[in-house]
Tab-separated table of N, CA, C and O in Angstrom:
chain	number	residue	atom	x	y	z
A	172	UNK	N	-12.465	9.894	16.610
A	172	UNK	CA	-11.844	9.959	15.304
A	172	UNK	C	-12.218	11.272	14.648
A	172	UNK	O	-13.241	11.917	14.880
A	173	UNK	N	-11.353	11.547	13.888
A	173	UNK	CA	-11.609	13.097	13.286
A	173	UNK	C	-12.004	12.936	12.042
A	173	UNK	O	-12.857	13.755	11.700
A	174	UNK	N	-11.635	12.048	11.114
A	174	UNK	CA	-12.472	11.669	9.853
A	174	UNK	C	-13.778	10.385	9.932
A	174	UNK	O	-13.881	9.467	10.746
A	175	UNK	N	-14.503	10.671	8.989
A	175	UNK	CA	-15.696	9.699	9.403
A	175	UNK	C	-15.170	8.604	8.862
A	175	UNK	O	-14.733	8.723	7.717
A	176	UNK	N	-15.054	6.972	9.685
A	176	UNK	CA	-15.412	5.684	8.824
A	176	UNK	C	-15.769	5.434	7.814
A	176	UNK	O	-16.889	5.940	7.735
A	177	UNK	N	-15.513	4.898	6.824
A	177	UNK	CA	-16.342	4.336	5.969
A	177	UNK	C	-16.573	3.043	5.987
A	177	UNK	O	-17.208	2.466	5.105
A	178	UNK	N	-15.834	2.218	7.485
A	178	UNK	CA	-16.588	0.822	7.585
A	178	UNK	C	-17.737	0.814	8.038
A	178	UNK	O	-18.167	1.821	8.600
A	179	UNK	N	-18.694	-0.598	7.867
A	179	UNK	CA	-19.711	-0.603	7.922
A	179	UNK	C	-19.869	-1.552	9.581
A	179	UNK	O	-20.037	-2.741	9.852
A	180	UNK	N	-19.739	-0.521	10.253
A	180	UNK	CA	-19.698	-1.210	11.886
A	180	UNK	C	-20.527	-1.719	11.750
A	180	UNK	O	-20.261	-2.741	11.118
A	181	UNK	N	-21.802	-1.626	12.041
A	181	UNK	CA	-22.843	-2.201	12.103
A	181	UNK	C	-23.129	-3.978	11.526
A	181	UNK	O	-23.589	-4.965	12.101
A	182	UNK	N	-22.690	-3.781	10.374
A	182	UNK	CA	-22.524	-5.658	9.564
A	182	UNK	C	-21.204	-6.030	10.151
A	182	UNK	O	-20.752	-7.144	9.887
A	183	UNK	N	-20.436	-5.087	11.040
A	183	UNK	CA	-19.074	-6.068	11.563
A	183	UNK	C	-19.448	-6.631	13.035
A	183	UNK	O	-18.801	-7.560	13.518
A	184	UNK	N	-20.271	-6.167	13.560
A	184	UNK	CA	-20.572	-6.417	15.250
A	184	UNK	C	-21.253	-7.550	14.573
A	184	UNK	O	-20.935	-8.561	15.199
A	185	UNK	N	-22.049	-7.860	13.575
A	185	UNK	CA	-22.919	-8.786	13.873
A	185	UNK	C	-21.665	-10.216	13.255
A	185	UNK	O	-21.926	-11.415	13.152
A	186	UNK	N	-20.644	-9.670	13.016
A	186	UNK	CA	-19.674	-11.229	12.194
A	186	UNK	C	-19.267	-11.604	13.246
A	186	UNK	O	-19.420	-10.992	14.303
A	187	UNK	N	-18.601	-12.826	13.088
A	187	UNK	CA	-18.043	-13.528	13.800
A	187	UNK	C	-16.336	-13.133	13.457
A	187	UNK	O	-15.839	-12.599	12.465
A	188	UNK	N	-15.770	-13.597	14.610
A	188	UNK	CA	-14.450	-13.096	14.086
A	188	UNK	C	-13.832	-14.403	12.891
A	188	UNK	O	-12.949	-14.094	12.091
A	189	UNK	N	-14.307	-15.561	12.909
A	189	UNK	CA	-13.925	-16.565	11.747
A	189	UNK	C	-14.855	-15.951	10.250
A	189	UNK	O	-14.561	-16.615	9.256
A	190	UNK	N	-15.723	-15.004	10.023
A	190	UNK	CA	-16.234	-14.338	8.614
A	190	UNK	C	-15.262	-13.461	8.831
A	190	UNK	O	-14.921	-13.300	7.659
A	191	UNK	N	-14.581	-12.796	9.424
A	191	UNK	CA	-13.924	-11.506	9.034
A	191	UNK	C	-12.533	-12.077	7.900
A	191	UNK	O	-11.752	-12.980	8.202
A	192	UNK	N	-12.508	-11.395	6.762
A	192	UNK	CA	-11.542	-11.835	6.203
A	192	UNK	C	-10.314	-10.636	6.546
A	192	UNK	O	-10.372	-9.409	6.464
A	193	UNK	N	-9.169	-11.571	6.972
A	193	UNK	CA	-7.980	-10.850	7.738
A	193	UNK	C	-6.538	-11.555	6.828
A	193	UNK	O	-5.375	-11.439	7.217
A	194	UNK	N	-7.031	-12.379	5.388
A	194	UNK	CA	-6.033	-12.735	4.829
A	194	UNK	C	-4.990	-11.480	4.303
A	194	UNK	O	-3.802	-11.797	4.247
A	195	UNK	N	-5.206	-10.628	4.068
A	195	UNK	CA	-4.231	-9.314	4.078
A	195	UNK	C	-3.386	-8.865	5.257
A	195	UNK	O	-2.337	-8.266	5.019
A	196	UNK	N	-3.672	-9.052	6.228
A	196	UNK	CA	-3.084	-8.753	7.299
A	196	UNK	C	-2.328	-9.950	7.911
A	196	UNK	O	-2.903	-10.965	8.304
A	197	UNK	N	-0.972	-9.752	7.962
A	197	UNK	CA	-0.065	-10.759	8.583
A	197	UNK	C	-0.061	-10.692	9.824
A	197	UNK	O	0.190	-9.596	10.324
A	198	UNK	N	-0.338	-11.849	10.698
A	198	UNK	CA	-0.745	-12.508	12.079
A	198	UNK	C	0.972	-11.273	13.248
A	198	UNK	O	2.120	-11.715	13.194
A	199	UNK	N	0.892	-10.917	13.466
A	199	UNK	CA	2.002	-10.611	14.670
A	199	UNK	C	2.488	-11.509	15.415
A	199	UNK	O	1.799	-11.916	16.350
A	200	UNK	N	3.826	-12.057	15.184
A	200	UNK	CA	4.068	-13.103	16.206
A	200	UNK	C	4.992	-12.506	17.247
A	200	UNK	O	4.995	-11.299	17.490
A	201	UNK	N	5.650	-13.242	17.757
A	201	UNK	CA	6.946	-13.077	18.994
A	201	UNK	C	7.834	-12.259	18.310
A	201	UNK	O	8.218	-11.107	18.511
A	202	UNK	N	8.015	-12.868	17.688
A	202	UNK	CA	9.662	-12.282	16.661
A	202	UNK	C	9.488	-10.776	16.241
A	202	UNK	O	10.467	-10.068	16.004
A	203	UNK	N	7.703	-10.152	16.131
A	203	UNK	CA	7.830	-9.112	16.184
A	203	UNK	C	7.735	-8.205	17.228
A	203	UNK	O	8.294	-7.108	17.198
A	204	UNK	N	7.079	-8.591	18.119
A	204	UNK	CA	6.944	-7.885	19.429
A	204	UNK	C	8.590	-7.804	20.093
A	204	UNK	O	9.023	-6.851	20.740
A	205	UNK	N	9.275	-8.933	19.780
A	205	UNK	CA	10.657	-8.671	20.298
A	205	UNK	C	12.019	-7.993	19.443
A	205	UNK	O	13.150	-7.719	19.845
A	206	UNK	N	11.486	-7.880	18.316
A	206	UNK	CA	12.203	-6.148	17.904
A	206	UNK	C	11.493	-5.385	18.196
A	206	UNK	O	12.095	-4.397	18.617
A	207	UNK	N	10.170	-5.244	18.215
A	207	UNK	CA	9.708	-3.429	17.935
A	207	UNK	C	10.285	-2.636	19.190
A	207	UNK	O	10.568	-2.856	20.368
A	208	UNK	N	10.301	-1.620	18.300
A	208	UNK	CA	10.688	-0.760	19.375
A	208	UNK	C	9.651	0.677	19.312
A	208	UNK	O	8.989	0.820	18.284
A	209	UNK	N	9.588	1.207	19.871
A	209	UNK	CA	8.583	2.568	20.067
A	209	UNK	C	9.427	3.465	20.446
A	209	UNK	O	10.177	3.495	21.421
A	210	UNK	N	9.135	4.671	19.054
A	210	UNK	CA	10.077	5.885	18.427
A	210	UNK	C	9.073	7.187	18.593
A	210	UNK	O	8.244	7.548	17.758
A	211	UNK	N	9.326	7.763	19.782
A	211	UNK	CA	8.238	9.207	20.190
A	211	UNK	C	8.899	10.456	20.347
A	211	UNK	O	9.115	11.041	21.409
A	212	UNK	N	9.173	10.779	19.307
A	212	UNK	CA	9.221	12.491	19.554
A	212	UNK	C	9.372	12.928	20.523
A	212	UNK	O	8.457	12.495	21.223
A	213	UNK	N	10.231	13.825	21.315
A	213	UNK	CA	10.400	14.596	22.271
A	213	UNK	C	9.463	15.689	21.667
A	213	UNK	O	9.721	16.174	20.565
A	214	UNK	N	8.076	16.180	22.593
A	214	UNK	CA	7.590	17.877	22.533
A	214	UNK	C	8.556	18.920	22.958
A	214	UNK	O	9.123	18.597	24.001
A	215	UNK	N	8.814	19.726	22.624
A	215	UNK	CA	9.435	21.146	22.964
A	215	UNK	C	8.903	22.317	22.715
A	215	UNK	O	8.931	22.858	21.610
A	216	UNK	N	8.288	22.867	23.919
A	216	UNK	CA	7.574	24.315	23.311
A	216	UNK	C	8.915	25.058	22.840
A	216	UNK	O	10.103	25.027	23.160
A	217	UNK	N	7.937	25.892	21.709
A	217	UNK	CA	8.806	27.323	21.159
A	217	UNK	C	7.949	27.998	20.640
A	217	UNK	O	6.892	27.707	20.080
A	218	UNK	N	8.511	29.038	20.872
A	218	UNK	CA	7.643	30.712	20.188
A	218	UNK	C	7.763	30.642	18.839
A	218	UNK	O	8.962	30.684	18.561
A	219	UNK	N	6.995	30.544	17.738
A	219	UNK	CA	6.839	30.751	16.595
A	219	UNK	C	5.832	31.636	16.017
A	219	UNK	O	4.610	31.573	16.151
A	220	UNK	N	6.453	32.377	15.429
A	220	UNK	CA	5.704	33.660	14.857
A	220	UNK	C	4.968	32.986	13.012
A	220	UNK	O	5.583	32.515	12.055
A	221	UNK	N	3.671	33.214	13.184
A	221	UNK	CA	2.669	32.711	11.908
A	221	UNK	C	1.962	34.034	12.031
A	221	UNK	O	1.721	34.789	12.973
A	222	UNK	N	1.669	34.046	10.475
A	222	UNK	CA	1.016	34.806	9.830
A	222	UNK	C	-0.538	34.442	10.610
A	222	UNK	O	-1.102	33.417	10.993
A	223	UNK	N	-0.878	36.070	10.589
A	223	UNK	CA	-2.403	35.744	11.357
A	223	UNK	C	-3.517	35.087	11.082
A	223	UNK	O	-4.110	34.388	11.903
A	224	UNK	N	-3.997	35.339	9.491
A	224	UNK	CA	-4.850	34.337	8.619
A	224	UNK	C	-4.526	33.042	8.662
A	224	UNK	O	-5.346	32.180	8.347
A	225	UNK	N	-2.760	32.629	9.227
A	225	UNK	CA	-2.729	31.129	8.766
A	225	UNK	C	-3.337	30.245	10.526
A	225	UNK	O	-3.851	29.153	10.766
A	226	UNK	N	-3.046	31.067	11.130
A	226	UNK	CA	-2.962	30.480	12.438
A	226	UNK	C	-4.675	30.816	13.037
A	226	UNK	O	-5.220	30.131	13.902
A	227	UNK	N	-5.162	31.724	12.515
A	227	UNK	CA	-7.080	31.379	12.565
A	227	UNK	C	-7.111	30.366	12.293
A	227	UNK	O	-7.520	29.502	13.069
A	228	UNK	N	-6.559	30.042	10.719
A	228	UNK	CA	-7.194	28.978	9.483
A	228	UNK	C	-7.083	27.674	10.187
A	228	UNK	O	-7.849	26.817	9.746
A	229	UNK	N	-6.267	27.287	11.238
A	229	UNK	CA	-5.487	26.262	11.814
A	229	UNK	C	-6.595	26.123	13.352
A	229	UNK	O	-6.929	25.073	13.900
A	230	UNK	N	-6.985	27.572	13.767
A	230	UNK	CA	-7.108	27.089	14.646
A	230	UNK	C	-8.782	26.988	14.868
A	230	UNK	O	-9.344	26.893	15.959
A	231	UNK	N	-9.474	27.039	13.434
A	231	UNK	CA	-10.953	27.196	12.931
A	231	UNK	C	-11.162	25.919	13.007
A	231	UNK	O	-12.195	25.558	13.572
A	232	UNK	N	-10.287	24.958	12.489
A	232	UNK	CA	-10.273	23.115	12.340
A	232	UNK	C	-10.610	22.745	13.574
A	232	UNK	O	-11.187	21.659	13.517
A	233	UNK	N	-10.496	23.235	14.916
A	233	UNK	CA	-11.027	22.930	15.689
A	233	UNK	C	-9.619	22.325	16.842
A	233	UNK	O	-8.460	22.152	16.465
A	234	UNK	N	-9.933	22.185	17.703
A	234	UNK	CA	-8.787	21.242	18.788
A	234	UNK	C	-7.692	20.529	17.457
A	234	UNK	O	-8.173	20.089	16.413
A	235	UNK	N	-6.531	20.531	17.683
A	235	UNK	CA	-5.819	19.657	17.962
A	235	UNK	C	-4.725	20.722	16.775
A	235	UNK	O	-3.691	20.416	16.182
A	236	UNK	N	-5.372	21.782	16.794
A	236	UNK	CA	-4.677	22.408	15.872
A	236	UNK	C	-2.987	22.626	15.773
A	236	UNK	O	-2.142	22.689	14.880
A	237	UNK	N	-3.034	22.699	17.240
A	237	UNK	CA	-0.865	22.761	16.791
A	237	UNK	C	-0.312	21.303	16.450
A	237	UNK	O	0.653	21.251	15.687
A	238	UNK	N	-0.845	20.110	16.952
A	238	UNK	CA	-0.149	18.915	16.417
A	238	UNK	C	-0.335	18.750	15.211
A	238	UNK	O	0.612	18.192	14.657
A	239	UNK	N	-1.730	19.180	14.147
A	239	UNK	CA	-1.905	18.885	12.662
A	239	UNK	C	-0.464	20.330	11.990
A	239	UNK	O	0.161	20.048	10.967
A	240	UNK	N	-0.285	21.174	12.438
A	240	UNK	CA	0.870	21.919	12.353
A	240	UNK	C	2.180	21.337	12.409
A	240	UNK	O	3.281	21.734	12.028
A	241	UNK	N	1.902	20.611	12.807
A	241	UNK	CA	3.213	19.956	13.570
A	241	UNK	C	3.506	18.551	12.115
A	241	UNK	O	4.500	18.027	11.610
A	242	UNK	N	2.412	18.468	11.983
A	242	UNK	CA	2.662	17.077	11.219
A	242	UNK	C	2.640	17.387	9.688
A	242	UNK	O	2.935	16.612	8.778
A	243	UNK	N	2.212	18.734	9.594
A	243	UNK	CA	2.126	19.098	8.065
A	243	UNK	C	4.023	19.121	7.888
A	243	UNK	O	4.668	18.585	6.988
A	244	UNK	N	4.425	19.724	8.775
A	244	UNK	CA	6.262	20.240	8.935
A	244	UNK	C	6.658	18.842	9.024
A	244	UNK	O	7.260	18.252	8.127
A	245	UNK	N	6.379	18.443	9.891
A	245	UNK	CA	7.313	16.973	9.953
A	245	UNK	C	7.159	16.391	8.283
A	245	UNK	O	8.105	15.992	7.603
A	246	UNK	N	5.609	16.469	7.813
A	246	UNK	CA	5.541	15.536	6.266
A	246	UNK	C	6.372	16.710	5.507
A	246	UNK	O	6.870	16.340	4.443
A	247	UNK	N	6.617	18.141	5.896
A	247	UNK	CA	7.577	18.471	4.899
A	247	UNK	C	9.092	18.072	4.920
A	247	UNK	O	9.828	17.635	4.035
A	248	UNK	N	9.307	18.382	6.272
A	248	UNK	CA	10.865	17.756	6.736
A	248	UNK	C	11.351	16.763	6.017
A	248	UNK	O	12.409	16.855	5.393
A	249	UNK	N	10.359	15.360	6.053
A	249	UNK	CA	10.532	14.280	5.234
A	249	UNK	C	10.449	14.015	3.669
A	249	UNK	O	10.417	12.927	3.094
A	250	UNK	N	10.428	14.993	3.257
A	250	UNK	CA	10.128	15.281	2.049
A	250	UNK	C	11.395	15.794	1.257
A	250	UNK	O	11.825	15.368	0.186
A	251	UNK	N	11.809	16.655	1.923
A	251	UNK	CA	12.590	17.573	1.914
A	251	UNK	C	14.086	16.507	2.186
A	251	UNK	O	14.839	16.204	1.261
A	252	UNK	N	14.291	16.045	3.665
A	252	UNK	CA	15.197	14.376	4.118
A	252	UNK	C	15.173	13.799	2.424
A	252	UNK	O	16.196	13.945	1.756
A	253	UNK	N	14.509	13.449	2.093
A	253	UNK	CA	14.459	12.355	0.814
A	253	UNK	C	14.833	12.728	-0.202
A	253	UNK	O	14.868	11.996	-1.191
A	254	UNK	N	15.228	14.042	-0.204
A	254	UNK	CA	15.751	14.669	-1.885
A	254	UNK	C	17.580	13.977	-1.964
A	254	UNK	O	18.279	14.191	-2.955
């Protein structure tokens, strides 16, 4: 994981799964497993020209730097879709 937890693993290993309260979360039945469907992006390399400071700044964050690129554009795309 790339951000730290803030659950408290430690007091969850020791529950039982009947203490865990899961009333927020609706059970998954049949009916959903037999719509879902799974929606994945085609990758396509392309040459894109970035400013040099931005593409250090990107690639200082460490690994995974062109997909967080990727997802900043997509959350703009969608942003942009919604006007």
């Amino acid at each position: 994981m790339k951000k730290t937890s803030a659950t408290d693993w430690k007091r969850l290993e020791t529950m039982s799964d009947d203490e865990i309260d899961t009333s927020d979360i609706p059970e998954l039945d049949d009916d959903f497993f037999d719509q879902a469907e799974l929606h994945v992006p085609v990758k396509k390399p392309v040459t894109i020209r970035l400013d040099s400071d931005v593409l250090e700044w990107f690639k200082a964050q460490g690994q995974g730097y062109q997909t967080r690129i990727n997802s900043l554009l997509r959350k703009y795309m969608e942003a942009q879709q919604s006007r």
